[in-house]
Amino acid sequence: MDDAGTVHVNGAVAIDENLILAIGSAEDILAEYSAAEVLDGKDRIVLPGLVNGHSHAAMTLLRGVADDLALMDWLNNYIFPAEVEFVDSEFVRIGTELACWEMIRGGTTTFVDMYYYPDAIAEVVDRCGMRAMISATVIDQRSPDAENADDSIQKGNGFMERWQGRNSRITPIFGPHANYTLNAEQLQATRKAAMAFSAPISIHISESPFELQYSQDTYGMPSIEMYESIGFFEGPTIAAHVVWPTKEEIPILVERKVGVIHNPTSNMKIASGIAPITEMLAAGVRVGLGTDGAASNNDLDLWEEMRLASLLQKVDRMDPEVMSATTVLTMATRGGATAIGLGDEIGSLEVGKRADLIQVEFDDVHHVPTYDVVSHLVWVTDEQDVTSVVVDGKILMKDGAMLTIDTERVAAESKALAARIQAALKQRNKAQ
Ligand SMILES: [Zn+2]
């Protein structure tokens, strides 16, 4: 995934501490370097770890709790009640561990998260070895961890103080929810708080027709214009969704270097719409991929997001030539890294970059025969094909075995918590 799109056949990567020291032919690398540990690469493709630019990791615990409902029914009768009753730091710890397990298993090495109790998220990431940007969520309503916007900004400041500079894999950021759950002053106050820490912001922008209408009615203009008008884009911004930008708004995203995170499964499942990704890429917008939360996906599988991103553009435009395999693989790796502001550190296998890389096994039946590696990675590969995962030079999964997460414990804790949630929802819906 370097500028030239180099593919090394029978290649090797040498890692020193947490950085890529050399990359080239296996023969040269093995002749020049000796290593404490060598990962076998027979029938395996080595590529940069995948970047999940938008997630609500702990929502894995609400996976499948309710599906196929209208957004407001789903939120008001299932998600919000379950969150109000059950989301505490323990829920977030268990749900985030479950999510990290799933993401590592599927080859994701970096994620940008937005949920409650960010300290609990950061502690899990610290232990399991992934790389993450973790948002302190800011929302002007009573949430599981704050009373209102002011309170959530104050708590966000505390989170920043505790986690900034503590672990190079963890970037604490602010996550204002959206311009229909925060007003202009609160959005500006959140940006000001983020600027005080030189921290980026992750936010939902232009996700649904509802938001478009709300923004027009409330601010007299569509969302992106509104954010521009209040100076919100003066700091780095990771914008999830951006399904409904107007033609006039796309150049603002380019000029302000806003990273757009496309979440095709969520956009389809909640029927938010089809994001004009082809137009945004052509205009020069930085675009990455995300899974959104597992309650609206229902997994954290970026291989599926790559396929759907491409398929959705092709059928929407009735043009099979748009969104090639290379384009979506770039969105899941280097493009995503650039969109979230980490393009100099991760996203490609190049000397001096962080050693975040994965191995994908190519000897399963669906990979036989292989004519083109990139075609197979996008159109065939599943999470189960990922065999080994390295983040920051440390092996997190080796030959399918999870090395940093106690999967038995996490599965047992998740099932126990899910049983309580299910019983409570049953009780609640019976009472209504
Ligand atoms: Zn989201």
Coordinates of C-alpha atoms and ligand atoms in Angstrom, one line a residue:
M1 CA 0.0 0.0 0.0
D2 CA 2.9 2.4 -0.7
D3 CA 2.7 5.1 -3.4
A4 CA 3.8 2.7 -6.0
G5 CA 1.4 -0.1 -4.9
T6 CA 4.4 -2.4 -4.6
V7 CA 3.7 -6.2 -4.2
H8 CA 6.7 -8.2 -3.0
V9 CA 6.3 -11.8 -4.1
N10 CA 8.1 -14.1 -1.6
G11 CA 8.6 -11.0 0.5
A12 CA 9.5 -10.4 4.1
V13 CA 9.2 -7.6 6.7
A14 CA 11.8 -7.0 9.4
I15 CA 10.6 -5.4 12.6
D16 CA 12.7 -3.7 15.2
E17 CA 10.8 -2.8 18.5
N18 CA 7.6 -1.2 17.2
L19 CA 8.8 0.0 13.8
I20 CA 9.3 -1.5 10.3
L21 CA 13.0 -1.8 9.8
A22 CA 13.1 -3.2 6.3
I23 CA 10.8 -4.7 3.6
G24 CA 11.8 -6.6 0.5
S25 CA 12.5 -10.1 -0.8
A26 CA 12.6 -12.8 1.9
E27 CA 16.0 -13.9 0.6
D28 CA 17.5 -10.4 1.2
I29 CA 15.8 -9.8 4.5
L30 CA 16.7 -13.2 6.0
A31 CA 20.3 -12.8 4.8
E32 CA 20.7 -9.3 6.3
Y33 CA 18.8 -9.7 9.6
S34 CA 18.4 -12.2 12.4
A35 CA 15.3 -12.2 14.6
A36 CA 14.2 -13.4 18.0
E37 CA 11.0 -14.6 16.4
V38 CA 10.0 -15.4 12.8
L39 CA 6.4 -15.7 11.6
D40 CA 6.1 -18.2 8.8
G41 CA 4.6 -16.7 5.7
K42 CA 4.0 -19.7 3.5
D43 CA 0.7 -19.3 1.5
R44 CA 0.1 -16.1 3.5
I45 CA -0.3 -12.5 2.4
V46 CA 1.2 -9.8 4.6
L47 CA -0.5 -6.5 4.5
P48 CA -1.1 -3.4 6.7
G49 CA -3.5 -3.9 9.5
L50 CA -7.1 -2.7 8.8
V51 CA -8.3 0.7 10.1
N52 CA -11.9 0.9 11.5
G53 CA -12.5 4.6 11.4
H54 CA -15.9 4.5 13.3
S55 CA -17.1 2.2 16.0
H56 CA -19.0 2.0 19.2
A57 CA -17.1 -1.0 20.3
A58 CA -19.0 -1.9 23.5
M59 CA -22.2 -2.2 21.5
T60 CA -21.1 -5.7 20.6
L61 CA -23.1 -6.6 23.8
L62 CA -26.2 -5.3 22.1
R63 CA -25.6 -7.2 18.9
G64 CA -28.9 -8.6 17.6
V65 CA -30.9 -7.3 20.6
A66 CA -33.3 -5.8 18.1
D67 CA -33.2 -5.7 14.3
D68 CA -35.3 -4.7 11.3
L69 CA -37.0 -1.8 13.0
A70 CA -37.5 1.8 12.2
L71 CA -34.7 3.9 13.7
M72 CA -36.8 5.6 16.4
D73 CA -38.6 2.4 17.5
W74 CA -35.2 0.7 17.6
L75 CA -33.6 3.5 19.6
N76 CA -36.4 4.4 22.0
N77 CA -37.7 0.9 22.8
Y78 CA -34.5 -1.2 22.7
I79 CA -31.2 0.6 22.6
F80 CA -31.7 3.6 24.8
P81 CA -33.5 1.6 27.6
A82 CA -30.9 -1.1 27.5
E83 CA -28.2 1.5 27.7
V84 CA -29.7 3.5 30.5
E85 CA -30.2 0.4 32.6
F86 CA -27.0 -1.5 31.8
V87 CA -24.2 0.7 30.5
D88 CA -21.7 1.3 33.2
S89 CA -17.9 1.0 33.2
E90 CA -18.1 -2.8 33.6
F91 CA -20.5 -3.1 30.6
V92 CA -18.0 -1.0 28.6
R93 CA -15.1 -3.0 29.7
I94 CA -16.7 -6.4 28.7
G95 CA -18.2 -5.1 25.5
T96 CA -14.9 -3.4 24.4
E97 CA -12.9 -6.6 25.2
L98 CA -15.4 -8.6 23.1
A99 CA -15.0 -6.0 20.3
C100 CA -11.2 -6.0 20.4
W101 CA -11.2 -9.8 20.3
E102 CA -13.4 -9.7 17.2
M103 CA -11.4 -6.9 15.5
I104 CA -8.0 -8.6 16.1
R105 CA -9.4 -11.9 14.9
G106 CA -10.5 -10.2 11.7
G107 CA -7.3 -8.2 11.1
T108 CA -8.3 -4.8 12.4
T109 CA -5.3 -3.2 14.2
T110 CA -6.6 0.4 14.7
F111 CA -10.1 1.7 15.6
V112 CA -11.7 5.1 16.3
D113 CA -14.2 4.6 19.1
M114 CA -17.1 6.6 20.5
Y115 CA -18.9 5.4 23.5
Y116 CA -19.3 6.1 27.2
Y117 CA -16.8 5.5 30.0
P118 CA -13.7 6.1 27.8
D119 CA -11.3 5.3 30.6
A120 CA -12.7 1.7 30.6
I121 CA -12.2 1.6 26.8
A122 CA -8.6 2.9 27.1
E123 CA -7.8 0.4 29.8
V124 CA -8.9 -2.5 27.5
V125 CA -6.9 -1.1 24.6
D126 CA -3.9 -0.6 26.8
R127 CA -4.0 -4.3 27.8
C128 CA -5.0 -6.0 24.5
G129 CA -2.4 -4.2 22.4
M130 CA -4.5 -2.6 19.7
R131 CA -4.1 1.0 18.5
A132 CA -7.1 3.3 19.0
M133 CA -8.4 6.8 19.1
I134 CA -10.9 6.9 21.9
S135 CA -13.5 9.6 22.1
A136 CA -14.9 11.2 25.2
T137 CA -18.5 11.4 24.1
V138 CA -20.2 14.8 24.4
I139 CA -24.0 14.8 24.2
D140 CA -26.6 17.2 25.6
Q141 CA -28.8 14.7 27.3
R142 CA -28.5 12.4 30.3
S143 CA -26.2 9.7 29.2
P144 CA -24.7 6.7 31.1
D145 CA -21.7 8.7 32.2
A146 CA -22.8 12.4 32.2
E147 CA -25.7 14.8 32.9
N148 CA -25.5 17.1 29.9
A149 CA -23.1 18.7 27.4
D150 CA -21.2 20.8 30.0
D151 CA -20.7 17.8 32.2
S152 CA -19.6 15.6 29.4
I153 CA -17.0 18.2 28.3
Q154 CA -15.7 18.5 31.9
K155 CA -15.4 14.7 32.1
G156 CA -13.8 14.7 28.7
N157 CA -11.1 17.1 30.0
G158 CA -10.4 14.7 32.8
F159 CA -10.1 11.8 30.3
M160 CA -7.7 13.8 28.2
E161 CA -5.5 14.6 31.2
R162 CA -5.4 11.0 32.3
W163 CA -4.6 9.5 28.9
Q164 CA -2.7 12.0 26.7
G165 CA 0.9 10.9 26.3
R166 CA 0.4 7.8 28.5
N167 CA 0.5 5.1 25.8
S168 CA 1.7 5.8 22.2
R169 CA -1.0 3.4 20.9
I170 CA -3.8 5.4 22.5
T171 CA -5.0 8.8 21.3
P172 CA -7.6 10.3 23.5
I173 CA -10.0 12.6 21.5
F174 CA -13.4 14.3 21.9
G175 CA -16.5 12.8 20.3
P176 CA -19.4 15.4 20.1
H177 CA -22.3 13.2 19.0
A178 CA -24.0 15.3 16.3
N179 CA -25.6 18.7 15.6
Y180 CA -29.1 17.5 16.6
T181 CA -27.9 16.3 20.0
L182 CA -25.7 19.4 20.6
N183 CA -26.4 23.1 19.7
A184 CA -23.9 25.4 17.9
E185 CA -22.5 26.8 21.2
Q186 CA -21.9 23.4 22.6
L187 CA -20.2 22.2 19.4
Q188 CA -17.9 25.2 19.6
A189 CA -17.2 24.6 23.2
T190 CA -16.3 21.0 22.4
R191 CA -13.9 22.1 19.7
K192 CA -12.4 24.6 22.1
A193 CA -11.8 21.9 24.7
A194 CA -10.2 19.7 22.0
M195 CA -8.0 22.5 20.8
A196 CA -6.7 23.0 24.3
F197 CA -5.3 19.5 24.1
S198 CA -4.4 19.7 20.3
A199 CA -6.7 16.7 20.0
P200 CA -8.9 15.7 17.0
I201 CA -12.6 15.3 17.1
S202 CA -14.7 12.4 15.9
I203 CA -18.4 13.1 15.1
H204 CA -21.4 12.0 13.2
I205 CA -22.1 14.3 10.2
S206 CA -24.9 14.3 7.6
E207 CA -26.0 10.8 8.4
S208 CA -29.7 10.7 7.6
P209 CA -32.5 12.6 5.9
F210 CA -33.7 13.5 9.5
E211 CA -30.4 15.3 10.2
L212 CA -30.5 17.1 6.9
Q213 CA -34.0 18.4 7.7
Y214 CA -33.2 19.2 11.3
S215 CA -30.1 21.2 10.3
Q216 CA -32.1 23.1 7.7
D217 CA -34.9 23.9 10.1
T218 CA -32.6 24.7 13.1
Y219 CA -29.6 26.4 11.5
G220 CA -31.0 27.4 8.1
M221 CA -28.4 25.3 6.2
P222 CA -27.2 21.7 5.8
S223 CA -24.9 20.2 8.3
I224 CA -21.4 20.7 6.7
E225 CA -22.2 24.3 5.9
M226 CA -23.3 24.8 9.4
Y227 CA -20.1 23.3 10.9
E228 CA -18.1 25.5 8.6
S229 CA -20.0 28.6 9.5
I230 CA -19.2 28.1 13.2
G231 CA -15.5 27.5 12.7
F232 CA -15.9 23.9 13.8
F233 CA -13.5 22.6 11.1
E234 CA -10.6 24.6 12.4
G235 CA -9.2 21.5 14.1
P236 CA -8.8 18.0 12.8
T237 CA -12.1 16.2 12.2
I238 CA -13.1 12.6 11.7
A239 CA -16.6 12.7 10.3
A240 CA -18.6 9.4 10.3
H241 CA -21.2 8.8 7.6
V242 CA -21.5 12.0 5.5
V243 CA -24.3 10.3 3.5
W244 CA -26.0 13.6 2.4
P245 CA -23.4 16.2 1.6
T246 CA -24.6 18.8 -1.0
K247 CA -22.4 19.5 -4.1
E248 CA -21.4 22.8 -2.5
E249 CA -20.3 21.1 0.7
I250 CA -17.9 18.5 -0.7
P251 CA -15.2 21.2 -1.4
I252 CA -15.4 22.2 2.2
L253 CA -14.5 18.7 3.3
V254 CA -11.5 18.8 0.9
E255 CA -10.3 22.3 2.0
R256 CA -10.7 21.5 5.7
K257 CA -9.1 18.0 5.4
V258 CA -12.1 16.4 7.0
G259 CA -11.6 12.6 7.2
V260 CA -14.9 11.0 6.0
I261 CA -15.6 7.5 7.4
H262 CA -18.0 5.5 5.2
N263 CA -20.1 2.8 7.0
P264 CA -21.9 1.0 4.2
T265 CA -23.5 -1.8 6.3
S266 CA -25.0 0.6 8.8
N267 CA -26.2 3.0 6.1
M268 CA -28.0 0.2 4.4
K269 CA -29.4 -1.5 7.5
I270 CA -30.8 1.7 9.1
A271 CA -31.7 2.9 5.6
S272 CA -29.8 6.2 6.0
G273 CA -29.0 6.4 2.3
I274 CA -26.1 6.0 -0.1
A275 CA -23.1 8.2 0.5
P276 CA -21.6 9.8 -2.7
I277 CA -18.2 8.2 -2.0
T278 CA -17.2 8.1 -5.7
E279 CA -17.8 11.9 -6.0
M280 CA -16.0 12.6 -2.7
L281 CA -13.0 10.5 -3.7
A282 CA -12.9 12.2 -7.1
A283 CA -12.9 15.6 -5.4
G284 CA -10.0 14.7 -3.2
V285 CA -11.8 14.0 0.1
R286 CA -9.9 11.7 2.5
V287 CA -12.1 8.6 2.9
G288 CA -11.9 5.6 5.2
L289 CA -14.1 2.8 6.2
G290 CA -15.9 2.0 9.5
T291 CA -18.3 -0.6 10.9
D292 CA -20.3 1.7 13.2
G293 CA -21.6 -0.1 16.3
A294 CA -22.4 -3.9 16.3
A295 CA -26.0 -3.1 17.1
S296 CA -26.5 -1.7 13.6
N297 CA -24.1 -3.9 11.5
N298 CA -24.1 -6.5 13.3
D299 CA -20.4 -7.4 13.3
L300 CA -17.0 -5.5 13.1
D301 CA -15.9 -7.1 9.8
L302 CA -14.0 -4.7 7.6
W303 CA -13.7 -7.2 4.8
E304 CA -17.4 -7.1 4.4
E305 CA -17.4 -3.3 4.6
M306 CA -14.9 -3.2 1.7
R307 CA -17.1 -5.4 -0.5
L308 CA -20.3 -3.6 0.4
A309 CA -18.7 -0.1 -0.2
S310 CA -17.7 -1.2 -3.7
L311 CA -21.0 -3.0 -4.5
L312 CA -23.1 -0.1 -3.3
Q313 CA -21.4 2.5 -5.5
K314 CA -21.5 0.2 -8.5
V315 CA -25.2 -0.5 -8.3
D316 CA -26.1 3.0 -7.3
R317 CA -24.4 4.4 -10.3
M318 CA -25.1 1.4 -12.6
D319 CA -21.4 1.4 -13.4
P320 CA -19.2 -1.6 -12.6
E321 CA -16.1 0.4 -13.2
V322 CA -16.4 2.6 -10.1
M323 CA -14.8 1.7 -6.7
S324 CA -12.2 -0.9 -7.7
A325 CA -10.8 -3.5 -5.3
T326 CA -7.7 -1.3 -5.0
T327 CA -9.8 1.7 -4.1
V328 CA -11.6 0.0 -1.3
L329 CA -8.5 -1.8 0.0
T330 CA -6.9 1.6 0.2
M331 CA -9.9 3.0 2.1
A332 CA -9.5 0.1 4.6
T333 CA -5.8 0.7 5.1
R334 CA -3.8 3.8 4.0
G335 CA -6.8 5.9 3.1
G336 CA -8.4 5.3 6.5
A337 CA -5.1 6.0 8.3
T338 CA -4.9 9.3 6.4
A339 CA -8.6 10.1 7.1
I340 CA -8.0 9.7 10.9
G341 CA -4.8 11.7 10.8
L342 CA -2.4 8.8 11.3
G343 CA -1.3 8.5 7.7
D344 CA 2.4 9.1 8.5
E345 CA 2.5 6.4 11.1
I346 CA 0.3 3.5 9.9
G347 CA -1.7 2.3 6.8
S348 CA 1.1 1.0 4.7
L349 CA 4.2 -1.3 5.0
E350 CA 7.1 1.1 4.6
V351 CA 10.4 1.5 6.4
G352 CA 10.0 3.7 9.5
K353 CA 6.2 3.2 9.9
R354 CA 4.7 1.5 12.9
A355 CA 4.8 -2.3 12.7
D356 CA 1.0 -2.8 12.4
L357 CA 0.5 -5.8 10.0
I358 CA -1.5 -8.9 9.5
Q359 CA -1.2 -12.2 7.8
V360 CA -4.0 -13.6 5.7
E361 CA -4.0 -17.3 4.8
F362 CA -4.5 -18.0 1.1
D363 CA -4.7 -21.8 1.1
D364 CA -8.5 -22.2 1.9
V365 CA -10.6 -23.4 -1.0
H366 CA -12.1 -20.0 -1.8
H367 CA -8.6 -18.6 -2.5
V368 CA -7.9 -21.3 -5.1
P369 CA -6.8 -20.3 -7.7
T370 CA -5.4 -16.8 -7.1
Y371 CA -4.7 -14.6 -10.1
D372 CA -4.7 -11.3 -8.4
V373 CA -3.9 -10.8 -4.7
V374 CA -5.8 -7.5 -4.4
S375 CA -8.9 -9.0 -6.1
H376 CA -8.9 -11.9 -3.6
L377 CA -8.4 -9.7 -0.5
V378 CA -11.4 -7.6 -1.4
W379 CA -13.8 -10.1 -3.1
V380 CA -13.0 -13.3 -1.3
T381 CA -11.2 -12.9 2.0
D382 CA -13.2 -13.3 5.3
E383 CA -12.2 -12.6 8.9
Q384 CA -11.5 -16.3 9.4
D385 CA -8.7 -16.1 6.8
V386 CA -6.7 -13.8 9.0
T387 CA -4.1 -15.9 10.9
S388 CA -1.7 -13.5 12.6
V389 CA -1.9 -9.9 13.8
V390 CA 1.0 -7.6 14.9
V391 CA 0.4 -4.2 16.4
D392 CA 3.3 -1.8 17.3
G393 CA 5.7 -4.7 16.8
K394 CA 3.9 -7.0 19.3
I395 CA 2.1 -10.2 18.2
L396 CA -1.6 -10.1 19.3
M397 CA -2.7 -13.2 17.4
K398 CA -0.5 -16.0 16.2
D399 CA -1.8 -18.8 13.9
G400 CA -5.3 -18.0 15.0
A401 CA -4.6 -18.0 18.7
M402 CA -5.4 -14.9 20.7
L403 CA -2.4 -13.9 22.9
T404 CA -3.6 -10.8 24.7
I405 CA -7.3 -11.6 25.4
D406 CA -8.7 -14.3 27.7
T407 CA -11.4 -15.3 25.2
E408 CA -13.1 -17.9 27.5
R409 CA -13.6 -15.3 30.3
V410 CA -14.8 -12.6 27.9
A411 CA -17.3 -15.0 26.2
A412 CA -18.6 -16.1 29.6
E413 CA -18.9 -12.5 30.9
S414 CA -20.6 -11.4 27.7
K415 CA -23.2 -14.2 27.8
A416 CA -24.0 -13.6 31.5
L417 CA -24.6 -9.9 30.8
A418 CA -26.6 -10.5 27.7
A419 CA -28.9 -12.9 29.7
R420 CA -29.6 -10.1 32.1
I421 CA -30.3 -7.6 29.3
Q422 CA -32.7 -10.0 27.6
A423 CA -34.6 -10.7 30.8
A424 CA -35.0 -7.0 31.5
L425 CA -36.2 -6.1 28.0
K426 CA -38.7 -9.0 28.1
Q427 CA -40.0 -7.7 31.4
R428 CA -40.2 -4.1 30.1
N429 CA -42.0 -5.0 26.9
K430 CA -44.5 -7.1 28.8
A431 CA -45.2 -4.2 31.1
Q432 CA -46.0 -1.9 28.2
Ligands
ZN1 ZN -21.9 5.9 15.0

